[in-house]
Amino acid sequence: MTETRGTQISNQLLSNLPHCDKQRVLEQCKLVDLVFGEMLCCADETVEFVYFPITGFISLLANNSDGQFLEIGLIGTEGMLGATLVLGSKQAPMKAIVQGTGTALQMDADVFVKCLNSSKTMSDLSQRYLFVLIQQLSQTVACNSFHEVKQRLAKWLLMTQDRTQSNDLQLSHQFLAKMLGVRRSAVTIAAGFLQNEGLITYKRGHIQVLSRAGLEKRSCQCFRMAINTYKRHLIIQN
């Protein structure tokens, strides 16, 4: 198991744990690389590991019967992959793939369940995070149904920037179209609108954020609602 003592741990979810509980979790984790495009779990398959991202981020994807997929959630340093284990089911509810290269703390799923059973604080925190994640997923469904593509694109860029901590995003229009569930031409039009307003610049496979404040104004309220929900349920004092 890769040593985690002395490693700078910046996962916000774990930072909410009391020191003794956090150390107990860290002792059961190993540091792993998150490789772009790596499949971490598939829908209906047994969850083998949970992940606490330190850098990089993970996309949660819903598929239809034709094999097309739509991103309905993002997991970065604010959370974890595998929180549904608190419900007593070991089956993954959806597909999860790495969309941002980085590192994560990996824990065996069975060990995580033991931690839940032995620590009320860990169990309570995981349940609160799962509630926040469910709200994020349901809000994404509503957002995809009612908001314009340029609003959704602005929101997605902000969410990605939060998880990469960078103004430079390696994102193609084709990739964004798949994430947003729209045609590539719709992303081109939306990105062109944001660029004309001086909020971003984009070239093939690359987007640079020039004005975060401007993107927040152009984004729908779903972005701010997600942040407020997280703060309301998970920002606690140890």
Short mmCIF file of C-alpha atoms in Angstrom, two decimals:
data_model
loop_
_atom_site.label_atom_id
_atom_site.label_comp_id
_atom_site.label_asym_id
_atom_site.label_seq_id
_atom_site.Cartn_x
_atom_site.Cartn_y
_atom_site.Cartn_z
CA MET A 1 0.00 0.00 0.00
CA THR A 2 1.44 3.37 -1.00
CA GLU A 3 2.36 5.48 2.03
CA THR A 4 0.01 8.39 2.64
CA ARG A 5 1.57 9.81 5.78
CA GLY A 6 3.27 13.08 4.98
CA THR A 7 1.35 13.37 1.72
CA GLN A 8 -0.53 16.62 1.30
CA ILE A 9 -4.15 15.51 1.51
CA SER A 10 -6.47 18.11 0.03
CA ASN A 11 -9.73 16.18 -0.26
CA GLN A 12 -12.33 18.49 1.26
CA LEU A 13 -14.64 15.69 2.32
CA LEU A 14 -11.95 14.00 4.41
CA SER A 15 -10.93 17.35 5.86
CA ASN A 16 -14.35 17.45 7.56
CA LEU A 17 -13.49 14.39 9.64
CA PRO A 18 -12.04 14.69 13.17
CA HIS A 19 -8.29 14.07 13.16
CA CYS A 20 -8.48 10.57 14.64
CA ASP A 21 -11.10 9.41 12.11
CA LYS A 22 -9.22 10.99 9.23
CA GLN A 23 -5.98 9.25 10.21
CA ARG A 24 -7.82 5.93 10.48
CA VAL A 25 -9.14 6.39 6.94
CA LEU A 26 -5.78 7.45 5.54
CA GLU A 27 -4.11 4.37 7.00
CA GLN A 28 -6.47 2.22 4.90
CA CYS A 29 -5.93 4.15 1.65
CA LYS A 30 -3.31 4.12 -1.04
CA LEU A 31 -2.41 6.94 -3.41
CA VAL A 32 -3.24 6.13 -7.05
CA ASP A 33 -3.12 7.97 -10.35
CA LEU A 34 -6.32 9.04 -12.08
CA VAL A 35 -5.68 8.51 -15.79
CA PHE A 36 -7.83 10.36 -18.32
CA GLY A 37 -10.46 8.05 -19.79
CA GLU A 38 -9.97 5.35 -17.14
CA MET A 39 -13.15 3.48 -16.26
CA LEU A 40 -13.48 3.29 -12.47
CA CYS A 41 -16.80 1.45 -12.38
CA CYS A 42 -19.71 0.46 -14.61
CA ALA A 43 -23.42 0.59 -13.86
CA ASP A 44 -24.79 -2.49 -12.05
CA GLU A 45 -21.32 -3.92 -11.44
CA THR A 46 -19.91 -4.54 -7.96
CA VAL A 47 -18.08 -1.57 -6.45
CA GLU A 48 -14.55 -2.72 -5.62
CA PHE A 49 -12.99 0.56 -4.53
CA VAL A 50 -13.95 4.00 -3.32
CA TYR A 51 -11.97 7.07 -4.42
CA PHE A 52 -11.28 10.38 -2.72
CA PRO A 53 -9.84 12.67 -5.44
CA ILE A 54 -6.93 14.89 -4.45
CA THR A 55 -6.44 16.36 -7.90
CA GLY A 56 -8.32 15.60 -11.11
CA PHE A 57 -11.99 14.72 -11.30
CA ILE A 58 -14.44 11.97 -12.17
CA SER A 59 -17.57 12.08 -14.35
CA LEU A 60 -20.76 10.18 -13.55
CA LEU A 61 -22.45 9.07 -16.75
CA ALA A 62 -25.94 7.84 -17.57
CA ASN A 63 -26.41 5.66 -20.66
CA ASN A 64 -29.41 5.06 -22.88
CA SER A 65 -30.26 1.88 -24.78
CA ASP A 66 -28.36 3.12 -27.86
CA GLY A 67 -25.09 3.39 -25.94
CA GLN A 68 -25.10 7.17 -25.85
CA PHE A 69 -24.19 8.80 -22.57
CA LEU A 70 -24.80 12.03 -20.74
CA GLU A 71 -22.81 13.44 -17.86
CA ILE A 72 -25.02 14.02 -14.86
CA GLY A 73 -22.44 14.62 -12.14
CA LEU A 74 -18.84 15.55 -11.36
CA ILE A 75 -16.73 14.39 -8.43
CA GLY A 76 -13.56 16.26 -7.51
CA THR A 77 -11.70 17.14 -4.35
CA GLU A 78 -15.01 18.07 -2.72
CA GLY A 79 -16.26 14.49 -2.59
CA MET A 80 -15.83 10.81 -3.22
CA LEU A 81 -16.81 8.03 -5.61
CA GLY A 82 -18.59 5.14 -3.91
CA ALA A 83 -20.79 7.00 -1.42
CA THR A 84 -23.79 4.82 -2.35
CA LEU A 85 -22.22 2.04 -0.26
CA VAL A 86 -23.80 3.74 2.76
CA LEU A 87 -27.15 2.48 1.42
CA GLY A 88 -26.09 -1.13 1.88
CA SER A 89 -25.83 -1.92 -1.84
CA LYS A 90 -22.53 -2.88 -3.46
CA GLN A 91 -23.79 -2.29 -6.99
CA ALA A 92 -22.64 0.85 -8.82
CA PRO A 93 -25.66 2.95 -9.90
CA MET A 94 -23.91 4.44 -12.94
CA LYS A 95 -20.73 4.56 -14.96
CA ALA A 96 -17.78 6.58 -13.64
CA ILE A 97 -14.77 7.59 -15.73
CA VAL A 98 -11.81 9.89 -15.15
CA GLN A 99 -12.24 13.19 -17.00
CA GLY A 100 -9.43 15.10 -15.33
CA THR A 101 -5.98 13.56 -14.80
CA GLY A 102 -4.72 13.65 -11.23
CA THR A 103 -4.42 11.54 -8.10
CA ALA A 104 -6.82 10.04 -5.57
CA LEU A 105 -6.87 8.06 -2.35
CA GLN A 106 -8.21 4.59 -3.07
CA MET A 107 -9.80 2.37 -0.43
CA ASP A 108 -11.13 -1.16 -0.74
CA ALA A 109 -14.93 -1.03 -0.70
CA ASP A 110 -15.25 -3.67 2.03
CA VAL A 111 -12.81 -1.74 4.23
CA PHE A 112 -14.82 1.43 3.64
CA VAL A 113 -18.00 -0.33 4.80
CA LYS A 114 -16.18 -1.42 7.96
CA CYS A 115 -15.16 2.20 8.54
CA LEU A 116 -18.79 3.24 8.18
CA ASN A 117 -19.86 0.63 10.73
CA SER A 118 -17.16 1.59 13.23
CA SER A 119 -17.36 5.39 12.95
CA LYS A 120 -20.63 7.25 13.35
CA THR A 121 -18.88 10.46 12.20
CA MET A 122 -17.73 8.81 8.96
CA SER A 123 -21.18 7.32 8.41
CA ASP A 124 -22.96 10.63 9.01
CA LEU A 125 -20.54 12.54 6.75
CA SER A 126 -20.93 10.00 3.93
CA GLN A 127 -24.71 10.17 4.20
CA ARG A 128 -24.66 13.96 4.03
CA TYR A 129 -22.38 13.85 0.99
CA LEU A 130 -24.66 11.32 -0.71
CA PHE A 131 -27.61 13.66 -0.11
CA VAL A 132 -25.64 16.51 -1.73
CA LEU A 133 -24.71 14.29 -4.67
CA ILE A 134 -28.34 13.23 -5.21
CA GLN A 135 -29.35 16.88 -5.25
CA GLN A 136 -26.62 17.59 -7.81
CA LEU A 137 -27.83 14.77 -10.05
CA SER A 138 -31.49 15.83 -9.87
CA GLN A 139 -30.56 19.47 -10.49
CA THR A 140 -28.56 18.42 -13.56
CA VAL A 141 -31.60 16.65 -15.01
CA ALA A 142 -33.71 19.80 -14.56
CA CYS A 143 -30.91 22.00 -15.91
CA ASN A 144 -30.54 19.88 -19.06
CA SER A 145 -34.29 20.12 -19.67
CA PHE A 146 -34.91 23.82 -19.11
CA HIS A 147 -31.73 25.87 -19.59
CA GLU A 148 -29.99 27.11 -22.72
CA VAL A 149 -26.83 25.43 -23.96
CA LYS A 150 -24.71 28.55 -23.34
CA GLN A 151 -25.87 28.63 -19.70
CA ARG A 152 -25.11 24.94 -19.24
CA LEU A 153 -21.73 25.31 -20.94
CA ALA A 154 -20.82 28.21 -18.64
CA LYS A 155 -21.84 26.11 -15.64
CA TRP A 156 -19.86 23.09 -16.81
CA LEU A 157 -16.73 25.22 -17.39
CA LEU A 158 -17.04 26.67 -13.88
CA MET A 159 -17.47 23.21 -12.35
CA THR A 160 -14.46 21.92 -14.28
CA GLN A 161 -12.35 24.92 -13.31
CA ASP A 162 -13.20 24.39 -9.64
CA ARG A 163 -11.92 20.83 -9.83
CA THR A 164 -8.79 21.49 -11.90
CA GLN A 165 -7.87 24.77 -10.17
CA SER A 166 -6.74 26.04 -13.56
CA ASN A 167 -7.89 28.57 -16.17
CA ASP A 168 -6.61 26.30 -18.96
CA LEU A 169 -8.95 23.44 -19.80
CA GLN A 170 -8.20 20.69 -22.30
CA LEU A 171 -11.68 20.21 -23.76
CA SER A 172 -12.75 19.56 -27.33
CA HIS A 173 -16.16 20.60 -28.69
CA GLN A 174 -16.94 16.96 -29.43
CA PHE A 175 -16.21 16.00 -25.84
CA LEU A 176 -18.30 18.89 -24.50
CA ALA A 177 -21.18 17.92 -26.80
CA LYS A 178 -21.19 14.41 -25.32
CA MET A 179 -21.03 15.77 -21.78
CA LEU A 180 -23.91 18.18 -22.37
CA GLY A 181 -25.98 15.82 -24.50
CA VAL A 182 -26.21 18.17 -27.49
CA ARG A 183 -24.90 18.36 -31.05
CA ARG A 184 -21.36 19.60 -31.59
CA SER A 185 -22.69 22.56 -33.57
CA ALA A 186 -24.65 23.69 -30.49
CA VAL A 187 -21.45 23.73 -28.42
CA THR A 188 -19.64 25.67 -31.18
CA ILE A 189 -22.37 28.32 -31.17
CA ALA A 190 -22.43 28.54 -27.36
CA ALA A 191 -18.63 28.70 -27.08
CA GLY A 192 -18.56 31.37 -29.78
CA PHE A 193 -21.05 33.43 -27.79
CA LEU A 194 -18.93 33.19 -24.63
CA GLN A 195 -15.79 34.04 -26.59
CA ASN A 196 -17.38 37.08 -28.24
CA GLU A 197 -18.23 38.36 -24.76
CA GLY A 198 -14.60 38.03 -23.72
CA LEU A 199 -15.26 35.31 -21.16
CA ILE A 200 -13.20 32.54 -22.80
CA THR A 201 -10.90 31.89 -25.70
CA TYR A 202 -10.89 28.56 -27.45
CA LYS A 203 -8.84 26.70 -30.00
CA ARG A 204 -9.04 23.10 -31.06
CA GLY A 205 -9.19 21.03 -27.87
CA HIS A 206 -8.33 23.94 -25.59
CA ILE A 207 -10.40 26.49 -23.67
CA GLN A 208 -8.98 29.28 -21.54
CA VAL A 209 -11.17 30.99 -18.95
CA LEU A 210 -10.66 34.77 -19.11
CA SER A 211 -13.42 35.91 -16.76
CA ARG A 212 -14.79 33.64 -14.05
CA ALA A 213 -17.10 36.42 -12.85
CA GLY A 214 -18.48 36.74 -16.37
CA LEU A 215 -19.08 32.99 -16.63
CA GLU A 216 -20.93 33.04 -13.32
CA LYS A 217 -23.24 35.74 -14.68
CA ARG A 218 -23.88 33.73 -17.86
CA SER A 219 -24.36 30.45 -16.02
CA CYS A 220 -27.77 29.37 -14.80
CA GLN A 221 -28.46 29.46 -11.06
CA CYS A 222 -27.80 25.71 -10.85
CA PHE A 223 -24.08 26.37 -10.33
CA ARG A 224 -24.57 28.61 -7.30
CA MET A 225 -27.28 26.30 -5.93
CA ALA A 226 -24.87 23.36 -5.99
CA ILE A 227 -22.22 25.32 -4.08
CA ASN A 228 -24.74 26.52 -1.50
CA THR A 229 -26.06 22.98 -0.99
CA TYR A 230 -22.54 21.67 -0.37
CA LYS A 231 -21.75 24.43 2.13
CA ARG A 232 -25.05 24.00 3.92
CA HIS A 233 -24.65 20.27 4.47
CA LEU A 234 -20.90 19.61 4.54
CA ILE A 235 -18.89 22.63 5.66
CA ILE A 236 -18.68 21.86 9.38
CA GLN A 237 -16.35 22.62 12.24
CA ASN A 238 -14.40 19.73 13.78
#
